[in-house]
Coordinates of C-alpha atoms in Angstrom, one line a residue:
X30 CA 0.0 0.0 0.0
X31 CA 1.6 3.3 -1.1
X32 CA 1.6 6.4 1.0
X33 CA -0.6 9.2 -0.4
X34 CA 1.2 12.5 -1.2
X35 CA -1.1 15.4 -0.3
X36 CA -0.8 18.4 -2.6
X37 CA -0.4 21.9 -1.4
X38 CA -3.9 22.9 -2.4
X39 CA -5.4 20.1 -0.3
X40 CA -5.6 20.1 3.5
X41 CA -3.4 17.7 5.5
X42 CA -5.2 14.7 6.9
X43 CA -5.1 16.0 10.5
X44 CA -6.8 19.3 9.7
X45 CA -10.6 19.2 9.9
X46 CA -12.6 20.0 6.9
X47 CA -14.2 23.2 8.2
X48 CA -10.8 24.8 8.6
X49 CA -10.1 25.0 4.9
X50 CA -13.7 25.2 3.5
X51 CA -15.0 28.8 3.2
X52 CA -17.0 29.9 6.2
X53 CA -20.1 30.7 4.2
X54 CA -20.3 27.0 3.2
X55 CA -19.8 25.5 6.6
X56 CA -22.1 26.8 9.4
X57 CA -20.1 24.9 12.1
X58 CA -16.7 26.5 11.4
X59 CA -16.1 27.3 15.0
X60 CA -16.0 23.6 16.1
X61 CA -17.0 20.1 15.2
X62 CA -20.7 19.3 15.6
X63 CA -21.6 15.8 14.1
X64 CA -25.2 15.4 13.1
X65 CA -27.5 13.7 15.5
X66 CA -29.0 10.4 14.4
X67 CA -32.7 10.5 13.7
X68 CA -34.9 9.3 16.6
X69 CA -36.6 6.0 16.1
X70 CA -40.3 6.1 15.4
X71 CA -42.5 5.5 18.4
X72 CA -43.6 1.9 19.0
X73 CA -47.3 1.2 18.2
X74 CA -49.4 1.1 21.3
X75 CA -50.4 -2.4 22.3
X76 CA -54.1 -2.7 22.4
X77 CA -55.3 -5.1 25.2
X78 CA -58.6 -6.6 24.4
X79 CA -61.2 -5.7 26.9
X80 CA -62.7 -8.6 28.8
X81 CA -66.5 -8.4 28.8
X82 CA -67.9 -9.8 32.0
X83 CA -71.5 -8.8 31.8
X84 CA -73.1 -11.4 29.5
X85 CA -70.9 -14.4 30.6
X86 CA -71.6 -13.7 34.3
X87 CA -75.4 -13.4 33.6
X88 CA -75.4 -16.7 31.7
X89 CA -73.4 -18.4 34.4
X90 CA -75.9 -17.4 37.1
X91 CA -78.9 -18.3 34.8
X92 CA -77.3 -21.7 34.2
X93 CA -76.9 -22.2 38.0
X94 CA -80.6 -21.6 38.5
X95 CA -81.7 -23.8 35.5
X96 CA -79.6 -26.7 36.7
X97 CA -80.8 -26.3 40.2
X98 CA -84.4 -26.4 39.0
X99 CA -83.7 -29.5 36.9
X100 CA -82.3 -31.3 40.0
X101 CA -85.1 -30.1 42.2
X102 CA -87.8 -31.1 39.8
X103 CA -86.5 -34.7 39.6
X104 CA -86.2 -35.4 43.3
X105 CA -88.4 -32.7 44.8
X106 CA -85.8 -31.8 47.4
X107 CA -83.7 -28.7 47.8
X108 CA -80.5 -30.6 48.7
X109 CA -80.8 -32.7 45.5
X110 CA -81.1 -29.5 43.4
X111 CA -78.1 -27.9 45.1
X112 CA -75.9 -31.1 44.7
X113 CA -76.8 -31.6 41.1
X114 CA -76.3 -27.9 40.2
X115 CA -72.9 -27.7 42.0
X116 CA -71.6 -30.8 40.3
X117 CA -72.8 -30.0 36.8
X118 CA -71.4 -26.4 37.0
X119 CA -68.1 -27.8 38.3
X120 CA -67.8 -30.1 35.3
X121 CA -68.6 -27.3 32.8
X122 CA -66.3 -24.8 34.5
X123 CA -63.4 -27.3 34.4
X124 CA -64.1 -28.1 30.8
X125 CA -64.3 -24.6 29.5
X126 CA -61.5 -23.4 31.9
X127 CA -59.2 -25.9 30.2
X128 CA -59.9 -24.4 26.8
X129 CA -59.5 -20.9 28.1
X130 CA -56.2 -21.4 29.9
X131 CA -54.6 -23.2 27.0
X132 CA -55.8 -20.4 24.6
X133 CA -54.1 -17.8 26.9
X134 CA -51.0 -20.0 27.0
X135 CA -50.7 -20.1 23.2
X136 CA -51.8 -16.4 22.9
X137 CA -54.9 -17.1 21.0
X138 CA -57.6 -14.5 21.6
X139 CA -60.6 -16.1 23.3
X140 CA -63.7 -15.0 25.1
X141 CA -64.9 -16.0 28.5
X142 CA -67.2 -19.1 28.6
X143 CA -70.8 -18.6 27.6
X144 CA -72.9 -21.0 29.6
X145 CA -76.2 -22.0 27.9
X146 CA -79.2 -22.5 30.4
X147 CA -82.1 -24.7 29.5
X148 CA -84.6 -24.9 32.3
X149 CA -87.2 -27.0 30.4
X150 CA -85.0 -30.1 29.8
X151 CA -84.1 -32.9 32.2
X152 CA -80.5 -31.8 32.5
X153 CA -81.0 -28.0 32.8
X154 CA -78.3 -26.8 30.4
X155 CA -76.9 -27.2 26.8
X156 CA -73.3 -26.9 28.0
X157 CA -71.1 -23.9 27.3
X158 CA -69.0 -22.5 24.5
X159 CA -66.0 -20.2 24.0
X160 CA -65.5 -17.9 21.1
X161 CA -61.9 -18.3 19.9
X162 CA -59.9 -16.8 17.1
X163 CA -59.2 -19.1 14.2
X164 CA -55.6 -17.8 13.9
X165 CA -53.8 -20.6 15.7
X166 CA -50.0 -20.7 15.2
X167 CA -49.6 -24.5 14.6
X168 CA -51.1 -28.0 15.1
X169 CA -49.5 -28.4 18.5
X170 CA -51.3 -25.4 19.9
X171 CA -54.6 -26.5 18.3
X172 CA -54.2 -30.0 19.9
X173 CA -53.5 -28.4 23.3
X174 CA -56.6 -26.2 23.1
X175 CA -58.9 -28.8 21.8
X176 CA -57.8 -31.6 24.1
X177 CA -57.5 -29.7 27.4
X178 CA -61.2 -29.2 27.8
X179 CA -62.4 -32.8 27.6
X180 CA -59.5 -34.0 29.8
X181 CA -60.1 -31.3 32.4
X182 CA -63.8 -32.0 32.4
X183 CA -63.4 -35.8 32.7
X184 CA -61.6 -35.6 36.0
X185 CA -64.6 -34.3 38.1
X186 CA -67.0 -36.3 35.9
X187 CA -65.4 -39.7 36.8
X188 CA -65.1 -38.7 40.4
X189 CA -68.8 -37.8 40.6
X190 CA -69.8 -41.0 38.8
X191 CA -67.9 -43.2 41.2
X192 CA -68.9 -41.3 44.4
X193 CA -72.5 -40.8 43.3
X194 CA -73.1 -44.5 42.7
X195 CA -72.3 -45.1 46.4
X196 CA -75.6 -43.4 47.2
X197 CA -77.7 -44.7 44.3
X198 CA -79.9 -47.7 44.5
X199 CA -81.5 -50.4 42.4
X200 CA -85.3 -50.5 42.2
X201 CA -88.1 -51.8 40.0
X202 CA -88.8 -49.9 36.8
X203 CA -91.8 -47.7 37.3
X204 CA -94.1 -46.6 34.4
X205 CA -93.9 -42.9 33.5
X206 CA -90.5 -42.4 35.1
X207 CA -87.8 -40.7 33.0
X208 CA -84.8 -43.0 32.6
X209 CA -81.4 -42.3 31.1
X210 CA -79.5 -44.4 28.6
X211 CA -76.4 -46.3 29.7
X212 CA -73.2 -45.9 27.9
X213 CA -70.6 -48.7 28.1
X214 CA -68.7 -46.9 30.9
X215 CA -71.8 -46.6 33.1
X216 CA -72.7 -50.3 32.5
X217 CA -69.2 -51.3 33.7
X218 CA -69.6 -49.0 36.8
X219 CA -73.1 -50.5 37.5
X220 CA -71.7 -54.0 37.4
X221 CA -68.8 -53.1 39.7
X222 CA -71.1 -51.4 42.3
X223 CA -74.3 -53.5 42.2
X224 CA -73.4 -56.7 40.4
X225 CA -75.9 -58.2 37.9
X226 CA -79.1 -56.2 37.8
X227 CA -82.2 -58.4 37.5
X228 CA -84.7 -57.9 34.7
X229 CA -87.3 -55.3 35.4
X230 CA -85.0 -53.3 37.7
X231 CA -83.0 -50.2 37.0
X232 CA -80.4 -48.0 38.8
X233 CA -81.9 -44.8 40.3
X234 CA -79.1 -42.3 40.3
X235 CA -78.2 -40.0 43.1
X236 CA -78.0 -36.3 42.0
X237 CA -74.2 -36.5 42.1
X238 CA -74.1 -39.6 39.9
X239 CA -76.7 -38.0 37.6
X240 CA -74.4 -35.0 37.2
X241 CA -71.6 -37.4 36.4
X242 CA -73.8 -38.9 33.7
X243 CA -74.4 -35.4 32.2
X244 CA -70.7 -34.6 32.2
X245 CA -70.0 -37.9 30.5
X246 CA -72.6 -37.3 27.9
X247 CA -71.5 -33.7 27.2
X248 CA -67.9 -34.7 27.0
X249 CA -68.4 -37.6 24.6
X250 CA -70.8 -35.5 22.4
X251 CA -68.1 -32.8 22.1
X252 CA -65.5 -35.4 21.1
X253 CA -67.3 -36.3 17.9
X254 CA -64.8 -35.6 15.1
X255 CA -66.9 -33.0 13.2
X256 CA -66.3 -29.4 12.4
X257 CA -65.9 -27.0 15.4
X258 CA -66.5 -29.6 18.1
X259 CA -63.5 -30.5 20.3
X260 CA -63.2 -33.7 18.4
X261 CA -63.0 -31.7 15.1
X262 CA -60.1 -29.7 16.5
X263 CA -58.3 -32.9 17.6
X264 CA -58.9 -34.6 14.3
X265 CA -57.5 -31.7 12.3
X266 CA -54.4 -31.6 14.6
X267 CA -53.9 -35.3 13.9
X268 CA -54.7 -35.4 10.2
X269 CA -54.9 -31.9 8.7
X270 CA -55.1 -33.1 5.1
X271 CA -57.9 -35.6 5.6
X272 CA -59.8 -34.1 8.5
X273 CA -62.5 -32.3 6.4
X274 CA -63.2 -35.5 4.4
X275 CA -63.5 -37.7 7.5
X276 CA -65.7 -35.1 9.2
X277 CA -68.0 -35.0 6.2
X278 CA -68.3 -38.8 6.3
X279 CA -69.2 -38.8 10.0
X280 CA -71.8 -36.1 9.4
X281 CA -73.3 -38.2 6.5
X282 CA -73.4 -41.2 8.8
X283 CA -75.1 -39.1 11.5
X284 CA -77.7 -38.0 8.9
X285 CA -78.5 -41.7 8.1
X286 CA -78.7 -42.5 11.8
X287 CA -81.4 -39.9 12.4
X288 CA -83.8 -42.1 10.4
X289 CA -83.8 -44.3 13.5
X290 CA -82.8 -41.9 16.2
X291 CA -84.9 -39.0 15.1
X292 CA -84.4 -37.0 18.3
X293 CA -80.9 -36.1 17.1
X294 CA -82.3 -34.1 14.2
X295 CA -81.8 -30.7 15.9
X296 CA -78.2 -31.6 16.6
X297 CA -77.7 -32.6 13.0
X298 CA -79.1 -29.3 11.8
X299 CA -76.8 -27.4 14.1
X300 CA -73.7 -29.3 12.8
X301 CA -74.9 -28.6 9.2
X302 CA -75.1 -24.9 10.0
X303 CA -71.6 -24.8 11.5
X304 CA -70.2 -26.8 8.7
X305 CA -67.6 -29.6 8.6
X306 CA -64.6 -27.6 7.3
X307 CA -62.0 -26.7 9.9
X308 CA -59.8 -23.6 9.3
X309 CA -56.1 -24.3 8.9
X310 CA -53.4 -23.2 11.3
X311 CA -50.6 -20.9 10.5
X312 CA -48.2 -23.9 10.3
X313 CA -49.6 -27.3 9.7
X314 CA -46.1 -28.9 9.3
X315 CA -45.3 -28.8 13.0
X316 CA -45.1 -32.3 14.5
X317 CA -47.3 -33.2 17.4
X318 CA -45.0 -35.6 19.2
X319 CA -45.8 -39.0 20.6
X320 CA -47.6 -38.0 23.7
X321 CA -50.0 -35.6 22.0
X322 CA -50.7 -38.0 19.3
X323 CA -51.5 -40.8 21.7
X324 CA -53.8 -38.6 23.8
X325 CA -55.6 -37.3 20.7
X326 CA -56.5 -40.8 19.4
X327 CA -57.4 -41.9 23.0
X328 CA -59.8 -39.0 23.3
X329 CA -61.5 -39.8 20.0
X330 CA -61.8 -43.4 21.0
X331 CA -63.5 -42.4 24.3
X332 CA -66.7 -41.7 22.3
X333 CA -67.2 -45.4 22.0
X334 CA -67.6 -46.0 25.7
X335 CA -69.0 -42.6 26.7
X336 CA -71.7 -41.9 24.1
X337 CA -75.1 -43.3 24.0
X338 CA -77.5 -42.8 21.0
X339 CA -80.5 -42.9 23.3
X340 CA -79.7 -40.6 26.2
X341 CA -83.3 -40.3 27.6
X342 CA -85.8 -43.2 27.9
X343 CA -89.4 -42.3 28.7
X344 CA -91.7 -45.1 29.7
X345 CA -95.1 -43.8 28.9
X346 CA -97.1 -46.9 29.6
X347 CA -99.0 -45.3 32.4
X348 CA -99.1 -42.5 35.0
X349 CA -96.2 -42.1 37.3
X350 CA -97.1 -43.4 40.8
X351 CA -96.1 -41.5 43.9
X352 CA -92.9 -42.8 45.4
X353 CA -91.3 -41.7 48.7
X354 CA -87.5 -41.9 48.4
X355 CA -85.8 -42.7 51.8
X356 CA -83.5 -40.1 53.2
X357 CA -80.4 -42.3 52.7
X358 CA -81.4 -42.6 49.0
X359 CA -79.9 -46.2 48.9
X360 CA -81.8 -49.4 49.2
X361 CA -81.3 -52.9 48.0
X362 CA -83.7 -54.6 45.5
X363 CA -86.8 -56.0 47.0
X364 CA -86.2 -59.6 47.8
X365 CA -88.4 -62.3 46.6
X366 CA -90.9 -63.5 49.3
X367 CA -90.0 -66.7 51.2
X368 CA -93.0 -69.0 50.9
X369 CA -93.4 -71.6 53.7
X370 CA -92.6 -75.1 52.7
X371 CA -95.6 -77.4 52.3
X372 CA -96.1 -80.3 54.7
X373 CA -95.9 -83.7 53.1
X374 CA -99.4 -85.0 52.3
X375 CA -100.7 -88.5 53.2
X376 CA -101.6 -90.8 50.5
X377 CA -105.3 -91.6 50.3
X378 CA -107.3 -94.0 48.1
X379 CA -110.5 -93.1 46.4

C-alpha cells in the first residue's frame, strides 16, 4: 500500500474539513458538531382486548338456576337440586377453563365461557361455548386447546360418577319415570357397584351420579370428530389433510342415523349450520409428538364408551305413581318372598 502524497492545495489529513472550507459554506466553522442520528419512530401502542364480564356472568348465574331447577324437579328436594347444580357447574367450568387457559398459554384471543341455560329439559343446560380466534400458530397449539377441555372435564366427571353411585340404589322400573341411557362406561360401573341387575330393575341415580352422567354425555358429544367440536379440533391436529373429508363422512353417517334416532335431528341441523370444514393453522407442518398423538387418538376413542345414541328413555305406559325416596337414598332390590314349605301330604285311596 503506497503512501498518499497530499498536494499543497489540499488540507493535511489531521486538519478538519471546516478549517479550509469557506466559512459561508460550513455553518459549524467554530467547532465540530456531528449530526445527531434520527430518533426511532415510536412503537405502536399495544391494544389489550377488553374482557367483557356482563353477558358471561349473567349466563353463568342463569345456568346455575336452571340446573338447580332441573335437579329439584326430579327429586323434589332442595339438597338434591343444590348437589346436582354444583356438580354440573363444576364439570362445565373445568371443561371450559381448560380451553380458556390453553388459549391464553398459546396467545390465541378467546372470550370467557358462555354457559347455555335450558330450564325446560331434564339436565338444565346445553353446555357452554368459548368464542376463539381461528388464527392458531400451529397444530400443536390446536391440539392443546382442543384436548385440554375434555381432559379437564373428565376428572370431576369420573369422580362424581364413582362417588354418586355409592348413594344410588336399584329399584323396579316404574311406568312414566324418565330414565337415562347407559353408555358402556356406566354399564361397567353399574356392574362393579351393584353386580348383575335383575330384569325389570334399574339404577336410580343420586344427584351426584346424575351430574356425572351429564358430564360424560356432554364430553363424549363434544369429542365427535366433526367441524368446530372438540373432536373436530383434535382430528384436524392429527390429520390436517384428511380431517375435512373424515368429518363429512361422519356427518353423513349421522344423517342416516337420524332415520332411526330421530331425536338427534336438531343436533344434525346445528352441525350442518356450523359446517364440517376446519380452518387451517398458520403452520400445519409442526409435528405433534408421541404424547399428544396418543392422547388425541385416545380422546377420539373415548366416544365409543362414553356416548349413547338414546340418552333419555321415557316409559309412557301409564301415569307415574307416587314414590317416597328414603333419606339415605340407597336401598337394595326388593327380595323375593319366602314361601313356607308345604307339609308332606298323606296318600289316600279313592
